[in-house]
Amino acid sequence: MQTEQVIQVKQLAKKFGNFEAVKDVSFTVNKGDVFGFLGPNGAGKSTTIRCLLSLITPNAGSIELFGKSLAQDRSAILKNVGSIIEKPDFYKYLSAQKNLEIFARISGADVSAKEIAEMLDFVGLGNRAKHKVKGFSHGMKQRLGIAQTLLHKPELIILDEPTTGLDPQGIIEIRNLILRLKNEQNKTILLSSHQLSEIELIANRMVIINQGRSIVEGEVGNLLQSEETVVSIEVDDITKAMNSLSQHFAAASIQQITNKQLEIEVRKQDIPALSKCLVEAGVGIEALEPKRKLEDYFIKTIQS
Ligand code: ADP
């Protein structure tokens, strides 16, 4: 079966005055992708996204959504796209449910009360439906924003740095929600981020952009498979952990950070062996987190 392309961007360029915010960005998002749009701050991600949503007009290049030219079929195409590009804005003295009712009416979407209740349930706000948005945390507002993007039942959802400013629990909730949008609702998702570790956790494909240019595009697993990762591990017995790891891994790759935490540089495929080694030595693992940095990936990509 041929892969259906949901977004195809070719050689996009956008200037603000004389400043070229986007110089040459190309990428393809396929149906069903959680597509990582990755790049450091200032790389041109938001500018590209604003072009995709037709909020600004590019100076050069082409954008096709659902196989149609955005320049030619703008309004029909955008009916099938939902987005959060800035902090979502709500009527804070009204309830979550009332907000969605109003937004549905404004957008002209035909949404029943039952569907609104289902959307609130889906984003984990079912029990807060009647509560005023005023008392919501940033994470809850972000999830309500996602419910809002679902109102007109778009196939494609574009999220610009959706986890920025969220606490760790809020980040996990948004991450899970994005995966459920793909798995349970068959949405295609474009997700921008400046954090490689974030994209690595949930995206299946990605493009990396830097200084207004796309540098590399492909399957996340393939692009990162052979990369060394710094893994941060918290343990109950640091001495035992350091001893057992140094018998199996190069001593130079292991560093003690505190009396509970160490860092070790390994390839991703070695992480299971790493935890096995600690477990067999009787070390309790309290936390284990790969800390791959976009900056490190760039340095290696550019050098090779
Ligand atoms: P990112 O989303 O990757 O952080 P942006 O697309 O927001 O990057 O910005 C890319 C570059 O374009 C930045 O240097 C930014 O300052 C500049 N830029 C963005 N919007 C405007 C604008 N409206 N006018 C002038 N410069 C802008």
CSV table of C-alpha atoms and ligand atoms in Angstrom, one decimal:
chain,number,residue,atom,x,y,z
A,1,MET,CA,0.0,0.0,0.0
A,2,GLN,CA,1.3,3.4,-0.9
A,3,THR,CA,2.0,5.7,2.1
A,4,GLU,CA,-0.3,8.6,2.2
A,5,GLN,CA,1.4,12.0,2.6
A,6,VAL,CA,-0.3,14.4,5.0
A,7,ILE,CA,2.3,17.2,4.8
A,8,GLN,CA,4.8,17.8,2.1
A,9,VAL,CA,7.0,20.9,2.5
A,10,LYS,CA,9.6,21.6,-0.2
A,11,GLN,CA,12.3,24.2,0.0
A,12,LEU,CA,10.3,26.6,2.2
A,13,ALA,CA,11.7,30.1,2.8
A,14,LYS,CA,10.4,33.0,4.8
A,15,LYS,CA,12.0,36.4,5.4
A,16,PHE,CA,11.0,39.0,8.0
A,17,GLY,CA,12.4,42.2,6.4
A,18,ASN,CA,15.9,41.2,5.4
A,19,PHE,CA,16.2,38.5,8.0
A,20,GLU,CA,15.8,34.9,6.6
A,21,ALA,CA,14.1,33.1,9.5
A,22,VAL,CA,13.5,30.0,7.2
A,23,LYS,CA,16.0,29.5,4.4
A,24,ASP,CA,15.4,26.0,3.0
A,25,VAL,CA,13.1,23.6,4.9
A,26,SER,CA,11.8,20.4,3.4
A,27,PHE,CA,10.1,17.4,5.0
A,28,THR,CA,7.3,14.9,4.6
A,29,VAL,CA,4.8,13.8,7.2
A,30,ASN,CA,3.0,10.5,6.5
A,31,LYS,CA,-0.5,9.5,7.7
A,32,GLY,CA,-0.3,8.1,11.2
A,33,ASP,CA,3.0,9.7,12.0
A,34,VAL,CA,3.9,11.3,15.3
A,35,PHE,CA,6.4,13.5,13.5
A,36,GLY,CA,9.0,15.3,15.5
A,37,PHE,CA,9.9,18.8,14.3
A,38,LEU,CA,13.1,19.3,16.1
A,39,GLY,CA,15.5,22.2,16.3
A,40,PRO,CA,17.1,24.5,18.8
A,41,ASN,CA,15.4,27.8,19.8
A,42,GLY,CA,15.4,30.2,16.9
A,43,ALA,CA,15.8,27.4,14.3
A,44,GLY,CA,12.6,28.5,12.4
A,45,LYS,CA,10.1,25.9,13.8
A,46,SER,CA,7.3,28.3,14.7
A,47,THR,CA,7.8,30.3,11.5
A,48,THR,CA,7.4,27.1,9.4
A,49,ILE,CA,4.4,26.1,11.5
A,50,ARG,CA,2.8,29.5,10.9
A,51,CYS,CA,3.3,29.0,7.2
A,52,LEU,CA,1.7,25.5,7.4
A,53,LEU,CA,-1.3,27.1,9.1
A,54,SER,CA,-1.4,29.9,6.5
A,55,LEU,CA,-1.0,32.5,9.2
A,56,ILE,CA,1.9,34.0,7.2
A,57,THR,CA,2.9,33.6,3.5
A,58,PRO,CA,6.2,32.0,2.6
A,59,ASN,CA,8.6,33.8,0.2
A,60,ALA,CA,9.5,30.6,-1.6
A,61,GLY,CA,8.8,26.9,-1.7
A,62,SER,CA,5.7,24.8,-1.6
A,63,ILE,CA,3.4,23.3,1.0
A,64,GLU,CA,1.0,20.5,0.3
A,65,LEU,CA,-1.4,19.2,2.9
A,66,PHE,CA,-3.5,16.1,2.2
A,67,GLY,CA,-2.0,16.1,-1.3
A,68,LYS,CA,-3.4,19.6,-2.1
A,69,SER,CA,-1.6,22.9,-2.5
A,70,LEU,CA,-2.1,25.1,0.6
A,71,ALA,CA,-1.9,28.1,-1.6
A,72,GLN,CA,-4.8,26.9,-3.7
A,73,ASP,CA,-7.1,25.1,-1.3
A,74,ARG,CA,-6.5,26.9,1.9
A,75,SER,CA,-9.9,26.9,3.6
A,76,ALA,CA,-10.8,23.3,2.7
A,77,ILE,CA,-7.5,22.1,3.9
A,78,LEU,CA,-7.4,24.1,7.2
A,79,LYS,CA,-10.8,22.6,8.2
A,80,ASN,CA,-8.9,19.3,8.6
A,81,VAL,CA,-6.2,20.7,10.8
A,82,GLY,CA,-6.2,21.4,14.5
A,83,SER,CA,-3.4,23.3,16.2
A,84,ILE,CA,-2.0,24.7,19.4
A,85,ILE,CA,0.7,27.2,18.5
A,86,GLU,CA,0.7,29.5,21.6
A,87,LYS,CA,-0.7,29.0,25.1
A,88,PRO,CA,-4.4,28.3,24.5
A,89,ASP,CA,-6.7,31.1,25.6
A,90,PHE,CA,-10.0,30.5,27.4
A,91,TYR,CA,-12.8,32.3,29.1
A,92,LYS,CA,-11.5,31.8,32.6
A,93,TYR,CA,-14.7,32.5,34.4
A,94,LEU,CA,-16.5,29.8,32.4
A,95,SER,CA,-16.3,26.0,32.9
A,96,ALA,CA,-14.3,23.7,30.7
A,97,GLN,CA,-17.5,22.4,29.1
A,98,LYS,CA,-18.9,25.9,28.4
A,99,ASN,CA,-15.6,26.9,26.8
A,100,LEU,CA,-15.7,24.0,24.4
A,101,GLU,CA,-19.4,24.7,23.6
A,102,ILE,CA,-18.5,28.3,22.7
A,103,PHE,CA,-15.5,27.3,20.6
A,104,ALA,CA,-17.5,24.7,18.8
A,105,ARG,CA,-20.2,27.3,18.0
A,106,ILE,CA,-17.5,29.9,16.8
A,107,SER,CA,-15.8,27.3,14.6
A,108,GLY,CA,-19.2,26.2,13.1
A,109,ALA,CA,-18.4,22.6,14.1
A,110,ASP,CA,-21.4,20.3,14.6
A,111,VAL,CA,-20.6,18.9,18.0
A,112,SER,CA,-23.1,17.3,20.4
A,113,ALA,CA,-23.0,17.7,24.2
A,114,LYS,CA,-22.2,14.0,24.4
A,115,GLU,CA,-19.1,14.5,22.1
A,116,ILE,CA,-17.9,17.4,24.2
A,117,ALA,CA,-18.2,15.2,27.3
A,118,GLU,CA,-16.3,12.5,25.5
A,119,MET,CA,-13.5,14.9,24.5
A,120,LEU,CA,-13.2,16.1,28.1
A,121,ASP,CA,-13.0,12.5,29.2
A,122,PHE,CA,-10.4,11.8,26.6
A,123,VAL,CA,-8.1,14.5,27.8
A,124,GLY,CA,-8.6,13.5,31.4
A,125,LEU,CA,-10.8,16.5,32.4
A,126,GLY,CA,-14.1,14.6,32.6
A,127,ASN,CA,-14.4,15.2,36.3
A,128,ARG,CA,-13.6,18.9,35.9
A,129,ALA,CA,-16.1,19.6,33.1
A,130,LYS,CA,-18.2,22.0,35.3
A,131,HIS,CA,-15.2,23.7,36.9
A,132,LYS,CA,-14.1,27.2,36.0
A,133,VAL,CA,-11.0,27.3,33.9
A,134,LYS,CA,-9.6,30.0,36.3
A,135,GLY,CA,-8.6,27.3,38.7
A,136,PHE,CA,-6.9,25.0,36.1
A,137,SER,CA,-3.1,24.3,36.2
A,138,HIS,CA,-1.1,25.1,33.0
A,139,GLY,CA,-1.1,21.4,32.2
A,140,MET,CA,-4.9,21.2,32.5
A,141,LYS,CA,-5.3,24.2,30.2
A,142,GLN,CA,-2.9,22.6,27.7
A,143,ARG,CA,-5.1,19.4,27.8
A,144,LEU,CA,-8.2,21.5,27.4
A,145,GLY,CA,-6.5,23.2,24.4
A,146,ILE,CA,-6.0,19.7,22.9
A,147,ALA,CA,-9.7,19.0,23.4
A,148,GLN,CA,-10.5,22.3,21.7
A,149,THR,CA,-8.3,21.3,18.7
A,150,LEU,CA,-10.4,18.0,18.4
A,151,LEU,CA,-13.8,19.8,18.2
A,152,HIS,CA,-13.9,20.0,14.4
A,153,LYS,CA,-12.4,16.4,14.1
A,154,PRO,CA,-9.3,17.2,12.2
A,155,GLU,CA,-7.1,14.5,10.8
A,156,LEU,CA,-3.9,16.5,11.4
A,157,ILE,CA,-2.9,18.1,14.7
A,158,ILE,CA,0.0,20.5,14.9
A,159,LEU,CA,1.4,21.2,18.4
A,160,ASP,CA,4.2,23.8,18.8
A,161,GLU,CA,6.3,23.0,21.8
A,162,PRO,CA,3.3,21.7,23.8
A,163,THR,CA,5.2,20.8,26.9
A,164,THR,CA,7.1,24.1,27.4
A,165,GLY,CA,6.6,25.3,31.0
A,166,LEU,CA,4.9,22.2,32.2
A,167,ASP,CA,6.0,20.3,35.4
A,168,PRO,CA,7.2,16.7,35.0
A,169,GLN,CA,3.8,15.2,35.6
A,170,GLY,CA,2.2,17.6,33.1
A,171,ILE,CA,4.8,16.6,30.5
A,172,ILE,CA,4.0,12.9,31.0
A,173,GLU,CA,0.3,13.6,30.7
A,174,ILE,CA,0.7,15.5,27.4
A,175,ARG,CA,3.1,12.8,26.1
A,176,ASN,CA,0.5,10.1,26.8
A,177,LEU,CA,-2.2,12.1,25.3
A,178,ILE,CA,-0.3,12.6,22.1
A,179,LEU,CA,0.3,8.9,21.8
A,180,ARG,CA,-3.4,8.2,22.5
A,181,LEU,CA,-4.4,10.7,19.7
A,182,LYS,CA,-2.4,8.6,17.3
A,183,ASN,CA,-3.3,5.1,18.6
A,184,GLU,CA,-7.0,5.6,19.6
A,185,GLN,CA,-8.1,8.4,17.2
A,186,ASN,CA,-5.8,7.7,14.2
A,187,LYS,CA,-4.6,11.3,14.2
A,188,THR,CA,-1.4,12.4,12.4
A,189,ILE,CA,0.6,14.7,14.7
A,190,LEU,CA,3.3,17.2,14.0
A,191,LEU,CA,5.1,18.0,17.2
A,192,SER,CA,7.7,20.7,17.5
A,193,SER,CA,10.3,20.6,20.2
A,194,HIS,CA,13.9,21.8,21.0
A,195,GLN,CA,14.4,18.6,23.1
A,196,LEU,CA,15.7,15.5,21.4
A,197,SER,CA,14.8,13.3,24.4
A,198,GLU,CA,11.2,14.5,24.1
A,199,ILE,CA,10.9,13.6,20.4
A,200,GLU,CA,12.8,10.4,20.9
A,201,LEU,CA,10.2,9.2,23.4
A,202,ILE,CA,7.1,9.7,21.3
A,203,ALA,CA,7.9,10.4,17.6
A,204,ASN,CA,8.3,7.7,15.0
A,205,ARG,CA,9.8,10.0,12.4
A,206,MET,CA,11.5,13.4,12.6
A,207,VAL,CA,13.3,16.2,10.8
A,208,ILE,CA,16.0,18.3,12.5
A,209,ILE,CA,16.2,21.9,11.5
A,210,ASN,CA,18.9,24.4,12.3
A,211,GLN,CA,19.3,28.0,11.3
A,212,GLY,CA,16.4,27.9,9.0
A,213,ARG,CA,17.5,24.7,7.1
A,214,SER,CA,16.4,21.1,7.4
A,215,ILE,CA,19.5,19.0,8.1
A,216,VAL,CA,18.3,15.4,8.5
A,217,GLU,CA,15.0,13.5,8.2
A,218,GLY,CA,14.1,9.9,8.8
A,219,GLU,CA,12.9,7.2,11.2
A,220,VAL,CA,13.8,8.3,14.8
A,221,GLY,CA,15.0,4.8,15.7
A,222,ASN,CA,17.4,4.6,12.6
A,223,LEU,CA,18.7,8.1,13.2
A,224,LEU,CA,19.5,7.5,16.8
A,225,GLN,CA,20.3,3.8,17.0
A,226,SER,CA,24.0,3.9,16.9
A,227,GLU,CA,24.2,7.1,19.0
A,228,GLU,CA,25.9,7.0,22.4
A,229,THR,CA,23.5,8.1,25.1
A,230,VAL,CA,24.3,9.5,28.6
A,231,VAL,CA,22.1,7.6,31.0
A,232,SER,CA,21.5,9.1,34.4
A,233,ILE,CA,20.8,6.4,37.1
A,234,GLU,CA,19.8,6.8,40.7
A,235,VAL,CA,20.6,3.9,42.9
A,236,ASP,CA,20.3,2.8,46.6
A,237,ASP,CA,23.9,1.8,46.8
A,238,ILE,CA,26.3,3.9,44.7
A,239,THR,CA,29.5,1.9,45.7
A,240,LYS,CA,28.0,-1.4,44.6
A,241,ALA,CA,26.6,0.1,41.5
A,242,MET,CA,30.0,1.7,40.5
A,243,ASN,CA,31.8,-1.6,41.1
A,244,SER,CA,29.5,-3.8,39.1
A,245,LEU,CA,29.2,-1.4,36.2
A,246,SER,CA,33.0,-0.9,35.9
A,247,GLN,CA,33.4,-4.7,35.5
A,248,HIS,CA,31.1,-4.7,32.5
A,249,PHE,CA,31.5,-1.2,30.9
A,250,ALA,CA,34.5,1.0,30.2
A,251,ALA,CA,35.5,2.9,33.3
A,252,ALA,CA,36.0,6.1,31.4
A,253,SER,CA,32.3,6.1,30.4
A,254,ILE,CA,31.1,6.0,34.1
A,255,GLN,CA,30.9,9.1,36.3
A,256,GLN,CA,29.7,9.4,39.9
A,257,ILE,CA,27.6,12.6,40.2
A,258,THR,CA,26.3,12.4,43.8
A,259,ASN,CA,26.2,9.7,46.5
A,260,LYS,CA,23.0,8.4,44.9
A,261,GLN,CA,23.4,9.2,41.2
A,262,LEU,CA,25.8,8.2,38.4
A,263,GLU,CA,26.0,8.8,34.7
A,264,ILE,CA,27.2,6.3,32.1
A,265,GLU,CA,27.7,6.7,28.4
A,266,VAL,CA,26.4,3.7,26.4
A,267,ARG,CA,24.7,2.9,23.1
A,268,LYS,CA,20.9,2.8,23.3
A,269,GLN,CA,20.8,-1.0,22.7
A,270,ASP,CA,23.0,-1.5,25.7
A,271,ILE,CA,20.6,0.0,28.2
A,272,PRO,CA,18.8,-3.4,29.0
A,273,ALA,CA,22.3,-5.0,29.7
A,274,LEU,CA,23.0,-2.0,31.9
A,275,SER,CA,20.0,-2.5,34.1
A,276,LYS,CA,20.5,-6.3,34.2
A,277,CYS,CA,24.0,-5.8,35.4
A,278,LEU,CA,22.8,-3.6,38.3
A,279,VAL,CA,19.9,-5.9,39.2
A,280,GLU,CA,22.2,-9.0,39.3
A,281,ALA,CA,24.6,-7.1,41.6
A,282,GLY,CA,21.6,-6.5,44.0
A,283,VAL,CA,21.5,-2.8,43.4
A,284,GLY,CA,18.1,-1.1,43.6
A,285,ILE,CA,17.4,1.3,40.7
A,286,GLU,CA,15.4,4.3,41.8
A,287,ALA,CA,15.5,6.1,38.5
A,288,LEU,CA,17.0,5.6,35.1
A,289,GLU,CA,16.8,8.3,32.4
A,290,PRO,CA,18.5,8.6,29.0
A,291,LYS,CA,19.7,12.2,28.7
A,292,ARG,CA,20.5,12.5,25.1
A,293,LYS,CA,21.1,16.1,24.1
A,294,LEU,CA,20.2,17.7,20.8
A,295,GLU,CA,23.5,19.7,21.0
A,296,ASP,CA,25.5,16.5,21.2
A,297,TYR,CA,23.6,15.0,18.2
A,298,PHE,CA,24.3,18.1,16.2
A,299,ILE,CA,28.0,18.0,16.9
A,300,LYS,CA,28.2,14.4,15.7
A,301,THR,CA,26.0,14.9,12.7
A,302,ILE,CA,27.9,17.9,11.5
A,303,GLN,CA,31.3,16.3,12.1
A,304,SER,CA,30.5,13.1,10.3
B,1,ADP,P1,11.8,28.5,16.7
B,1,ADP,O1,10.3,28.3,16.7
B,1,ADP,O2,12.6,27.4,16.1
B,1,ADP,O3,12.3,28.8,18.1
B,1,ADP,P2,11.2,30.9,15.2
B,1,ADP,O4,10.5,30.4,13.9
B,1,ADP,O5,10.2,31.4,16.3
B,1,ADP,O6,12.1,29.7,15.8
B,1,ADP,O7,12.2,32.0,14.8
B,1,ADP,C1,13.2,31.9,13.9
B,1,ADP,C2,13.9,33.2,13.8
B,1,ADP,O8,13.1,34.2,13.2
B,1,ADP,C3,14.3,33.8,15.1
B,1,ADP,O9,15.6,34.4,15.0
B,1,ADP,C4,13.3,34.8,15.4
B,1,ADP,O10,13.8,35.8,16.2
B,1,ADP,C5,12.9,35.3,14.0
B,1,ADP,N1,11.5,35.8,13.9
B,1,ADP,C6,10.4,35.0,14.2
B,1,ADP,N2,9.3,35.7,14.0
B,1,ADP,C7,9.7,37.0,13.6
B,1,ADP,C8,9.0,38.2,13.2
B,1,ADP,N3,7.7,38.2,13.1
B,1,ADP,N4,9.8,39.2,12.8
B,1,ADP,C9,11.1,39.2,12.8
B,1,ADP,N5,11.8,38.1,13.2
B,1,ADP,C10,11.1,37.0,13.5
